[in-house]
mmCIF file of C-alpha atoms in Angstrom:
data_model
loop_
_atom_site.group_PDB
_atom_site.id
_atom_site.type_symbol
_atom_site.label_atom_id
_atom_site.label_comp_id
_atom_site.label_asym_id
_atom_site.label_seq_id
_atom_site.Cartn_x
_atom_site.Cartn_y
_atom_site.Cartn_z
ATOM 1 C CA MET A 58 -39.209 6.931 -13.351
ATOM 2 C CA PRO A 59 -35.176 6.233 -13.374
ATOM 3 C CA THR A 60 -33.837 2.550 -14.007
ATOM 4 C CA LEU A 61 -31.825 0.811 -12.006
ATOM 5 C CA PRO A 62 -28.360 -0.433 -13.293
ATOM 6 C CA ALA A 63 -27.630 -3.809 -13.909
ATOM 7 C CA PRO A 64 -25.990 -5.999 -10.902
ATOM 8 C CA THR A 65 -22.535 -5.760 -11.136
ATOM 9 C CA VAL A 66 -22.040 -9.120 -8.655
ATOM 10 C CA ALA A 67 -23.933 -12.063 -9.178
ATOM 11 C CA LEU A 68 -25.134 -13.601 -6.042
ATOM 12 C CA PRO A 69 -24.657 -17.165 -5.655
ATOM 13 C CA ALA A 70 -28.104 -19.223 -6.218
ATOM 14 C CA LEU A 71 -29.520 -21.138 -3.360
ATOM 15 C CA PRO A 72 -30.326 -24.887 -3.469
ATOM 16 C CA ALA A 73 -34.160 -24.966 -3.850
ATOM 17 C CA ASP A 74 -34.095 -28.112 -1.512
ATOM 18 C CA PRO A 75 -34.883 -26.864 2.414
ATOM 19 C CA HIS A 76 -32.672 -29.803 3.523
ATOM 20 C CA THR A 77 -29.560 -28.540 1.508
ATOM 21 C CA ARG A 78 -29.744 -24.965 2.285
ATOM 22 C CA HIS A 79 -30.450 -25.770 5.759
ATOM 23 C CA VAL A 80 -26.784 -28.115 6.030
ATOM 24 C CA LEU A 81 -24.963 -25.768 3.737
ATOM 25 C CA ARG A 82 -25.878 -23.019 6.288
ATOM 26 C CA LEU A 83 -24.223 -25.526 8.979
ATOM 27 C CA LEU A 84 -21.146 -25.981 6.745
ATOM 28 C CA ASP A 85 -20.579 -22.505 6.192
ATOM 29 C CA ALA A 86 -20.709 -21.850 9.635
ATOM 30 C CA ALA A 87 -18.367 -24.604 10.691
ATOM 31 C CA ARG A 88 -16.035 -23.196 7.766
ATOM 32 C CA ARG A 89 -15.720 -19.870 9.295
ATOM 33 C CA ARG A 90 -14.820 -21.229 12.981
ATOM 34 C CA MET A 91 -12.463 -23.643 11.712
ATOM 35 C CA ALA A 92 -10.705 -20.941 10.151
ATOM 36 C CA GLN A 93 -10.724 -18.920 13.013
ATOM 37 C CA VAL A 94 -9.319 -21.549 15.142
ATOM 38 C CA ILE A 95 -6.693 -22.710 12.543
ATOM 39 C CA THR A 96 -5.487 -18.954 13.100
ATOM 40 C CA PHE A 97 -5.898 -19.395 16.866
ATOM 41 C CA LEU A 98 -3.761 -22.326 16.890
ATOM 42 C CA HIS A 99 -0.907 -20.859 14.655
ATOM 43 C CA LEU A 100 -0.126 -23.952 12.675
ATOM 44 C CA CYS A 101 3.445 -24.019 10.980
ATOM 45 C CA GLU A 102 3.429 -22.609 7.071
ATOM 46 C CA HIS A 103 3.255 -26.098 5.578
ATOM 47 C CA ALA A 104 -0.182 -26.439 6.649
ATOM 48 C CA PRO A 105 -2.908 -26.856 3.523
ATOM 49 C CA ALA A 106 -4.735 -23.761 2.155
ATOM 50 C CA TRP A 107 -8.336 -23.172 4.059
ATOM 51 C CA PRO A 108 -11.329 -22.289 1.868
ATOM 52 C CA THR A 109 -12.327 -18.493 2.446
ATOM 53 C CA THR A 110 -15.039 -19.058 -0.351
ATOM 54 C CA PRO A 111 -18.641 -19.262 1.585
ATOM 55 C CA THR A 112 -20.576 -22.548 1.274
ATOM 56 C CA HIS A 113 -23.354 -21.635 -0.821
ATOM 57 C CA SER A 114 -23.231 -24.738 -3.271
ATOM 58 C CA THR A 115 -22.753 -28.581 -3.386
ATOM 59 C CA ALA A 116 -19.495 -27.994 -5.138
ATOM 60 C CA ALA A 117 -17.993 -25.852 -2.272
ATOM 61 C CA ALA A 118 -19.183 -27.975 0.581
ATOM 62 C CA ILE A 119 -17.043 -30.995 -1.690
ATOM 63 C CA GLU A 120 -14.501 -28.278 -1.677
ATOM 64 C CA LEU A 121 -14.397 -27.675 2.082
ATOM 65 C CA ARG A 122 -14.507 -31.767 2.485
ATOM 66 C CA ALA A 123 -11.120 -32.041 0.559
ATOM 67 C CA ALA A 124 -9.577 -29.428 2.127
ATOM 68 C CA THR A 125 -10.681 -31.008 5.792
ATOM 69 C CA VAL A 126 -9.151 -34.392 4.423
ATOM 70 C CA ALA A 127 -5.885 -32.346 3.696
ATOM 71 C CA LEU A 128 -5.975 -31.101 7.126
ATOM 72 C CA ILE A 129 -6.450 -34.239 8.886
ATOM 73 C CA LYS A 130 -3.263 -36.050 6.623
ATOM 74 C CA TYR A 131 -1.438 -32.765 7.937
ATOM 75 C CA ALA A 132 -2.246 -33.252 11.240
ATOM 76 C CA ARG A 133 -1.235 -37.153 10.986
ATOM 77 C CA ARG A 134 1.387 -37.109 8.975
ATOM 78 C CA HIS A 135 3.651 -34.021 9.521
ATOM 79 C CA HIS A 136 6.118 -33.482 11.572
ATOM 80 C CA CYS A 137 8.719 -30.207 11.997
ATOM 81 C CA ASP A 138 10.543 -28.397 14.494
ATOM 82 C CA ALA A 139 7.810 -25.504 13.910
ATOM 83 C CA CYS A 140 5.323 -28.725 14.869
ATOM 84 C CA ASN A 141 3.692 -28.467 18.380
ATOM 85 C CA ALA A 142 1.851 -32.099 19.215
ATOM 86 C CA GLY A 143 -0.759 -30.848 21.292
ATOM 87 C CA ARG A 144 -2.130 -28.007 18.613
ATOM 88 C CA MET A 145 -1.826 -30.687 15.669
ATOM 89 C CA ARG A 146 -4.156 -32.769 18.021
ATOM 90 C CA ALA A 147 -6.452 -30.290 18.410
ATOM 91 C CA THR A 148 -6.119 -29.692 14.512
ATOM 92 C CA LEU A 149 -6.756 -33.438 14.026
ATOM 93 C CA ARG A 150 -9.891 -33.821 16.440
ATOM 94 C CA LEU A 151 -11.517 -30.772 15.271
ATOM 95 C CA ALA A 152 -10.950 -31.444 11.480
ATOM 96 C CA ALA A 153 -12.439 -35.059 12.320
ATOM 97 C CA LEU A 154 -15.511 -33.432 13.981
ATOM 98 C CA LEU A 155 -16.113 -31.525 11.038
ATOM 99 C CA LEU A 156 -16.170 -34.209 8.677
ATOM 100 C CA ASP A 157 -18.206 -36.063 11.066
ATOM 101 C CA LEU A 158 -20.526 -32.641 10.578
ATOM 102 C CA TRP A 159 -20.379 -32.923 6.668
ATOM 103 C CA GLN A 160 -21.106 -36.602 6.914
ATOM 104 C CA ASN A 161 -24.215 -36.214 8.884
ATOM 105 C CA GLY A 162 -25.037 -33.367 6.854
ATOM 106 C CA LYS A 163 -24.722 -35.539 3.413
ATOM 107 C CA HIS A 164 -26.848 -38.275 4.575
ATOM 108 C CA HIS A 165 -29.699 -35.828 5.855
ATOM 109 C CA VAL A 166 -29.759 -34.167 2.258
ATOM 110 C CA GLN A 167 -29.891 -37.613 0.428
ATOM 111 C CA ARG A 168 -31.951 -39.908 2.542
ATOM 112 C CA PRO A 169 -34.058 -37.104 4.869
ATOM 113 C CA ASP A 170 -36.746 -39.881 6.201
ATOM 114 C CA LEU A 171 -33.591 -41.801 7.204
ATOM 115 C CA TYR A 172 -31.468 -39.312 8.906
ATOM 116 C CA PRO A 173 -33.004 -36.753 10.787
ATOM 117 C CA VAL A 174 -31.182 -32.920 11.051
ATOM 118 C CA THR A 175 -30.969 -33.729 14.698
ATOM 119 C CA LEU A 176 -27.648 -35.645 14.164
ATOM 120 C CA ALA A 177 -26.245 -33.337 12.102
ATOM 121 C CA HIS A 178 -26.882 -30.327 14.442
ATOM 122 C CA ARG A 179 -25.745 -32.666 17.142
ATOM 123 C CA ALA A 180 -22.455 -32.839 15.341
ATOM 124 C CA GLU A 181 -22.500 -29.145 14.619
ATOM 125 C CA ARG A 182 -22.815 -28.437 18.489
ATOM 126 C CA HIS A 183 -20.241 -30.980 19.467
ATOM 127 C CA PHE A 184 -17.760 -29.072 16.833
ATOM 128 C CA GLY A 185 -18.832 -25.816 18.166
ATOM 129 C CA ASP A 186 -18.283 -26.871 21.813
ATOM 130 C CA THR A 187 -14.513 -28.281 20.840
ATOM 131 C CA ALA A 188 -13.655 -25.521 18.935
ATOM 132 C CA GLY A 189 -14.746 -22.932 22.267
ATOM 133 C CA TRP A 190 -12.537 -25.340 24.313
ATOM 134 C CA VAL A 191 -9.725 -25.336 21.815
ATOM 135 C CA THR A 192 -9.400 -21.491 21.899
ATOM 136 C CA THR A 193 -10.430 -20.708 25.403
ATOM 137 C CA GLY A 194 -8.942 -23.852 27.418
ATOM 138 C CA ASP A 195 -12.307 -23.609 29.238
ATOM 139 C CA PRO A 196 -13.370 -27.115 29.910
ATOM 140 C CA GLY A 197 -16.698 -26.073 31.057
ATOM 141 C CA ARG A 198 -17.161 -26.033 27.020
ATOM 142 C CA LEU A 199 -17.092 -29.878 26.698
ATOM 143 C CA LEU A 200 -19.411 -30.165 29.657
ATOM 144 C CA GLY A 201 -22.435 -27.964 27.787
ATOM 145 C CA GLN A 202 -21.795 -25.272 30.890
ATOM 146 C CA HIS A 203 -21.414 -22.504 28.472
ATOM 147 C CA VAL A 204 -23.407 -21.403 25.642
#
């Protein structure tokens, strides 16, 4: 029987805690959606770099939070000729919603008996609806009229 070669790439180890795994999946989906929105908005070249590594660990989640805070600071304070005020407001709004999702997820992981996962799900839905509105301009997304 032939032996299989050793794997060349190590897969990231997911945390054993199901609460942490669930929140990390939500954060990774939000990270990918925010990257799509940032690409769509065509921010100026001074925008901070957005993480491209998947959020499979708490260290990556902390990196995502730092990138979100940097994006909030950029959207609040940066003004140049290439900046569009409406795009900056949309970036600020989405980054704040992503930070809210991160915070609700952290609370659920730390104290699942006190903070239910529904708070993180609600924050994730709010973020997704707002991101859909920003990219399509359809206000029905904010009213829950689109799935």
